Amino acid sequence: MDVMGDKATLFESGRFVQPPGIEPARDEMVDMGEAGEETRLALAAQSGDAEAASVLGSMLLRRGDLDGAEPHLRAATAAGDRAAANNLGVLLHQRGYAEEAAGWWRIAAVAGSAAAAHALGRCHRERGDEPAAEYWLRQSAEQGHVLGAYALADLLEHRGDVAAEHWMRAAAERGHREAAYRLARALDRTAGHGDENGSDNAVAEAEQWYRQAAARGHRRAALHLGAILERRGELKEAGRWYLTSAKDGEPRAACALGFLLRDAGDTESAAVWWLRAAQEGDGNAANALGALHAERGETQTAERWYRAALDAGDDNGAYNLGLLCAEQGRTAQAEQWYRRAAYAGHREAANALAILLLQGGDTTGAEPWFSKAAEAGSVDAAFNLGILYAGRGEDEMGLRWYERAASAGHAEAALQVGIARLREGDEPEAERHLRCAAGSGSAEGAYRLAALLDARRPPEPAHELGEIVQEKTECEEWYERAASQGHRRAQVRVGMLAAARGDVVEAARWYRTAAEAGSRNGAFNLGLLLAREGSEPEAAVWWTRAADAGHGRAALRLALVYARRGELAEGQRWADRAVALGPAEVAERAGRLRDALREELSA
């Protein structure tokens, strides 16, 4: 309730004569000044000065001396002082005499006291009389009383009245920090539902009000201000506001500060703030501590913190306990924790539970959990459903789930949609999805996109080996992206394109990379390149590797090499292998060579 009123003023302090040689301390001087003022006010009140009685009563009321304040306030009120009537209402309300307090507030409010109108409005609201509460709060607010404006806004917001924002803004503009915070929160919520430009404007205004409230010590405003700054990438200032809020006792700010410090590489300091937040009941911080200890191999401590998160009402605790048990091979316990989190609506736990059931051969049990997770927005679950249906031969249903996952940015799902569209002959749609997959990091997506673009480009003139042409097409760039991610067929193709440009060194590098990763085509092509450069012995080594992996052309090349060397038996052996491996053209040539070598050996 409001202490003091509209007309109440304080008299100037007098001076006391000090004994010579004694210099009073500053606190003593303040106390003596107040004591002197109180003495003068008491004398004036005794002589019938109503204003002095009002000021003295309010001074004693602020001090908590209700017995001393009451007679002075009653005397001033009897003389018609509306500030005294308001303060008398405050005193009686503190004593528990709500009815009598309301009576004096009504008298002061009718006389024009905005503070009394605010107090009377709140009194009516506490009783449940909202029409009367609105009337008196509006009287207070319209007179410019900041607390009246805030209380009226709170009442109207409770009813869902759009006029609430006007009065909340009025209170915020007059420095009411809670009003500034609540106005910022309303703007924040608006930003989540409006168009892009409107959202940006709402966020910018919300930030201003958060700043105003945070500067006045509102810890939740400092938390939300830090979150806005963090999203914008202004991490240093965000950290300062998180720190301010955390020091004021906001556990969510301590948790957020911990994540900022972790991302900056300072896990020790992060753990300190997470511990502080977790001890104050923040489940997210407890999960973060659990994950930190799990990474260090301290599974018992990790489990303790995950349980603490669960006790704090954070379902991620159960999910993380499931992950911890699964990593330790405790499948039954993992399933129990996943189920607990999934039944609470944790979509990733539902997906993990479905995977666990699928691994155990329970396809029937897995499907509904995949569906539940996917319907709740789990992209991985949508992709897994696509795999499940495709594996049953229900390609249309599988494609539907792949498309859903792809629309949410799942690279492998986009790849599967792209492949399906290629089979249907819909190249534009295939290209669109393959670009999504490739752009999201799928090596297979990049390779297939490159192959699609490669098939469209016109033939280029041949170049002599060693004649380097620097220009690269888009398809080659995608091949190179896939190749750099370890895609062996892409590596071979990059080598072939480099060779076609005349860049022998680049071609050899990619062929060798593919061959060493197990590509038989890479080994065969590397052998061809080495043979052309005059290194037939080394070429034979790579052809041997390719032939051992089932490459018929490499086996035919080896047969020819050994035949030229005069090692007819070895040549016949590799010719036999080439006949067996094929393809038909190779098998035919190898058969003729084998017959010729057999005749030579029997001659």
PDB file of C-alpha atoms in Angstrom, residues 32-152:
ATOM      1  CA  MET A  32      20.056  14.039  15.149  1.00  0.00           C
ATOM      2  CA  GLY A  33      18.543  15.865  12.158  1.00  0.00           C
ATOM      3  CA  GLU A  34      15.610  13.453  12.006  1.00  0.00           C
ATOM      4  CA  ALA A  35      15.177  13.642  15.765  1.00  0.00           C
ATOM      5  CA  GLY A  36      15.125  17.416  15.598  1.00  0.00           C
ATOM      6  CA  GLU A  37      12.629  17.431  12.795  1.00  0.00           C
ATOM      7  CA  GLU A  38      10.402  14.972  14.624  1.00  0.00           C
ATOM      8  CA  THR A  39      10.499  17.147  17.733  1.00  0.00           C
ATOM      9  CA  ARG A  40       9.474  20.242  15.807  1.00  0.00           C
ATOM     10  CA  LEU A  41       6.691  18.328  13.974  1.00  0.00           C
ATOM     11  CA  ALA A  42       5.407  17.029  17.332  1.00  0.00           C
ATOM     12  CA  LEU A  43       5.311  20.553  18.762  1.00  0.00           C
ATOM     13  CA  ALA A  44       3.524  21.866  15.695  1.00  0.00           C
ATOM     14  CA  ALA A  45       1.036  19.000  15.797  1.00  0.00           C
ATOM     15  CA  GLN A  46       0.278  19.697  19.463  1.00  0.00           C
ATOM     16  CA  SER A  47      -0.500  23.283  18.558  1.00  0.00           C
ATOM     17  CA  GLY A  48      -3.108  22.049  16.030  1.00  0.00           C
ATOM     18  CA  ASP A  49      -1.082  22.035  12.795  1.00  0.00           C
ATOM     19  CA  ALA A  50      -2.867  19.323  10.756  1.00  0.00           C
ATOM     20  CA  GLU A  51      -0.196  19.162   8.059  1.00  0.00           C
ATOM     21  CA  ALA A  52       2.542  18.667  10.676  1.00  0.00           C
ATOM     22  CA  ALA A  53       0.476  15.900  12.288  1.00  0.00           C
ATOM     23  CA  SER A  54       0.053  14.242   8.877  1.00  0.00           C
ATOM     24  CA  VAL A  55       3.769  14.383   8.114  1.00  0.00           C
ATOM     25  CA  LEU A  56       4.708  13.133  11.587  1.00  0.00           C
ATOM     26  CA  GLY A  57       2.219  10.280  11.331  1.00  0.00           C
ATOM     27  CA  SER A  58       3.580   9.200   7.950  1.00  0.00           C
ATOM     28  CA  MET A  59       7.156   9.377   9.307  1.00  0.00           C
ATOM     29  CA  LEU A  60       6.282   7.113  12.237  1.00  0.00           C
ATOM     30  CA  LEU A  61       4.302   4.798   9.927  1.00  0.00           C
ATOM     31  CA  ARG A  62       7.326   4.321   7.681  1.00  0.00           C
ATOM     32  CA  ARG A  63       9.387   3.553  10.739  1.00  0.00           C
ATOM     33  CA  GLY A  64       6.886   0.870  11.783  1.00  0.00           C
ATOM     34  CA  ASP A  65       5.685   2.709  14.906  1.00  0.00           C
ATOM     35  CA  LEU A  66       1.979   2.110  14.352  1.00  0.00           C
ATOM     36  CA  ASP A  67       0.950   3.058  17.888  1.00  0.00           C
ATOM     37  CA  GLY A  68       2.788   6.373  17.659  1.00  0.00           C
ATOM     38  CA  ALA A  69       1.547   7.144  14.153  1.00  0.00           C
ATOM     39  CA  GLU A  70      -2.175   6.433  14.645  1.00  0.00           C
ATOM     40  CA  PRO A  71      -3.202   9.355  16.884  1.00  0.00           C
ATOM     41  CA  HIS A  72      -1.414  11.880  14.677  1.00  0.00           C
ATOM     42  CA  LEU A  73      -2.962  10.468  11.501  1.00  0.00           C
ATOM     43  CA  ARG A  74      -6.426  10.446  13.057  1.00  0.00           C
ATOM     44  CA  ALA A  75      -6.030  14.044  14.170  1.00  0.00           C
ATOM     45  CA  ALA A  76      -4.879  15.148  10.718  1.00  0.00           C
ATOM     46  CA  THR A  77      -7.656  13.170   9.069  1.00  0.00           C
ATOM     47  CA  ALA A  78     -10.274  14.791  11.307  1.00  0.00           C
ATOM     48  CA  ALA A  79      -8.920  18.127  10.092  1.00  0.00           C
ATOM     49  CA  GLY A  80      -9.522  17.066   6.472  1.00  0.00           C
ATOM     50  CA  ASP A  81      -5.998  16.058   5.363  1.00  0.00           C
ATOM     51  CA  ARG A  82      -6.500  13.512   2.564  1.00  0.00           C
ATOM     52  CA  ALA A  83      -2.884  12.249   2.741  1.00  0.00           C
ATOM     53  CA  ALA A  84      -3.441  11.454   6.411  1.00  0.00           C
ATOM     54  CA  ALA A  85      -6.664   9.614   5.531  1.00  0.00           C
ATOM     55  CA  ASN A  86      -4.760   7.492   2.996  1.00  0.00           C
ATOM     56  CA  ASN A  87      -1.989   6.726   5.455  1.00  0.00           C
ATOM     57  CA  LEU A  88      -4.494   5.948   8.193  1.00  0.00           C
ATOM     58  CA  GLY A  89      -6.024   3.405   5.819  1.00  0.00           C
ATOM     59  CA  VAL A  90      -2.584   1.885   5.296  1.00  0.00           C
ATOM     60  CA  LEU A  91      -2.039   1.666   9.060  1.00  0.00           C
ATOM     61  CA  LEU A  92      -5.405   0.055   9.708  1.00  0.00           C
ATOM     62  CA  HIS A  93      -4.869  -2.410   6.849  1.00  0.00           C
ATOM     63  CA  GLN A  94      -1.566  -3.424   8.432  1.00  0.00           C
ATOM     64  CA  ARG A  95      -3.368  -3.969  11.738  1.00  0.00           C
ATOM     65  CA  GLY A  96      -5.911  -6.203   9.994  1.00  0.00           C
ATOM     66  CA  TYR A  97      -8.867  -3.817  10.012  1.00  0.00           C
ATOM     67  CA  ALA A  98      -9.628  -4.058   6.299  1.00  0.00           C
ATOM     68  CA  GLU A  99     -13.171  -2.617   6.457  1.00  0.00           C
ATOM     69  CA  GLU A 100     -12.183   0.475   8.408  1.00  0.00           C
ATOM     70  CA  ALA A 101      -9.107   0.920   6.169  1.00  0.00           C
ATOM     71  CA  ALA A 102     -11.318   0.836   3.069  1.00  0.00           C
ATOM     72  CA  GLY A 103     -13.569   3.465   4.596  1.00  0.00           C
ATOM     73  CA  TRP A 104     -10.711   5.919   5.095  1.00  0.00           C
ATOM     74  CA  TRP A 105      -9.308   5.174   1.634  1.00  0.00           C
ATOM     75  CA  ARG A 106     -12.728   5.945   0.170  1.00  0.00           C
ATOM     76  CA  ILE A 107     -12.782   9.296   1.965  1.00  0.00           C
ATOM     77  CA  ALA A 108      -9.285  10.146   0.679  1.00  0.00           C
ATOM     78  CA  ALA A 109     -10.045   8.899  -2.820  1.00  0.00           C
ATOM     79  CA  VAL A 110     -13.252  10.961  -3.063  1.00  0.00           C
ATOM     80  CA  ALA A 111     -11.177  13.935  -1.956  1.00  0.00           C
ATOM     81  CA  GLY A 112      -8.880  13.313  -4.927  1.00  0.00           C
ATOM     82  CA  SER A 113      -6.061  11.122  -3.553  1.00  0.00           C
ATOM     83  CA  ALA A 114      -4.725   8.940  -6.381  1.00  0.00           C
ATOM     84  CA  ALA A 115      -2.770   6.825  -3.900  1.00  0.00           C
ATOM     85  CA  ALA A 116      -5.938   6.138  -1.885  1.00  0.00           C
ATOM     86  CA  ALA A 117      -7.889   5.294  -5.047  1.00  0.00           C
ATOM     87  CA  HIS A 118      -5.173   2.766  -5.920  1.00  0.00           C
ATOM     88  CA  ALA A 119      -5.284   1.222  -2.437  1.00  0.00           C
ATOM     89  CA  LEU A 120      -9.094   1.098  -2.492  1.00  0.00           C
ATOM     90  CA  GLY A 121      -9.084  -0.516  -5.938  1.00  0.00           C
ATOM     91  CA  ARG A 122      -6.686  -3.230  -4.807  1.00  0.00           C
ATOM     92  CA  CYS A 123      -8.810  -3.796  -1.702  1.00  0.00           C
ATOM     93  CA  HIS A 124     -11.903  -4.373  -3.856  1.00  0.00           C
ATOM     94  CA  ARG A 125      -9.997  -6.731  -6.133  1.00  0.00           C
ATOM     95  CA  GLU A 126      -8.825  -8.790  -3.158  1.00  0.00           C
ATOM     96  CA  ARG A 127     -12.482  -9.132  -2.195  1.00  0.00           C
ATOM     97  CA  GLY A 128     -13.404 -10.234  -5.744  1.00  0.00           C
ATOM     98  CA  ASP A 129     -15.391  -7.091  -6.584  1.00  0.00           C
ATOM     99  CA  GLU A 130     -13.807  -6.435  -9.993  1.00  0.00           C
ATOM    100  CA  PRO A 131     -16.200  -3.689 -11.214  1.00  0.00           C
ATOM    101  CA  ALA A 132     -15.498  -1.583  -8.105  1.00  0.00           C
ATOM    102  CA  ALA A 133     -11.803  -2.393  -8.357  1.00  0.00           C
ATOM    103  CA  GLU A 134     -11.702  -1.238 -11.976  1.00  0.00           C
ATOM    104  CA  TYR A 135     -13.540   1.998 -11.148  1.00  0.00           C
ATOM    105  CA  TRP A 136     -11.119   3.070  -8.413  1.00  0.00           C
ATOM    106  CA  LEU A 137      -7.994   1.849 -10.184  1.00  0.00           C
ATOM    107  CA  ARG A 138      -9.040   3.792 -13.279  1.00  0.00           C
ATOM    108  CA  GLN A 139      -9.517   6.899 -11.093  1.00  0.00           C
ATOM    109  CA  SER A 140      -5.982   6.453  -9.790  1.00  0.00           C
ATOM    110  CA  ALA A 141      -4.447   5.684 -13.188  1.00  0.00           C
ATOM    111  CA  GLU A 142      -6.107   8.630 -14.907  1.00  0.00           C
ATOM    112  CA  GLN A 143      -4.576  10.940 -12.307  1.00  0.00           C
ATOM    113  CA  GLY A 144      -1.126   9.683 -13.345  1.00  0.00           C
ATOM    114  CA  HIS A 145      -0.526   7.331 -10.415  1.00  0.00           C
ATOM    115  CA  VAL A 146       1.975   4.746 -11.653  1.00  0.00           C
ATOM    116  CA  LEU A 147       0.896   1.992  -9.252  1.00  0.00           C
ATOM    117  CA  GLY A 148      -2.719   2.616 -10.176  1.00  0.00           C
ATOM    118  CA  ALA A 149      -1.885   2.311 -13.876  1.00  0.00           C
ATOM    119  CA  TYR A 150      -0.037  -0.973 -13.288  1.00  0.00           C
ATOM    120  CA  ALA A 151      -2.785  -2.447 -11.099  1.00  0.00           C
ATOM    121  CA  LEU A 152      -5.436  -1.467 -13.671  1.00  0.00           C
TER     122      LEU A 152
END
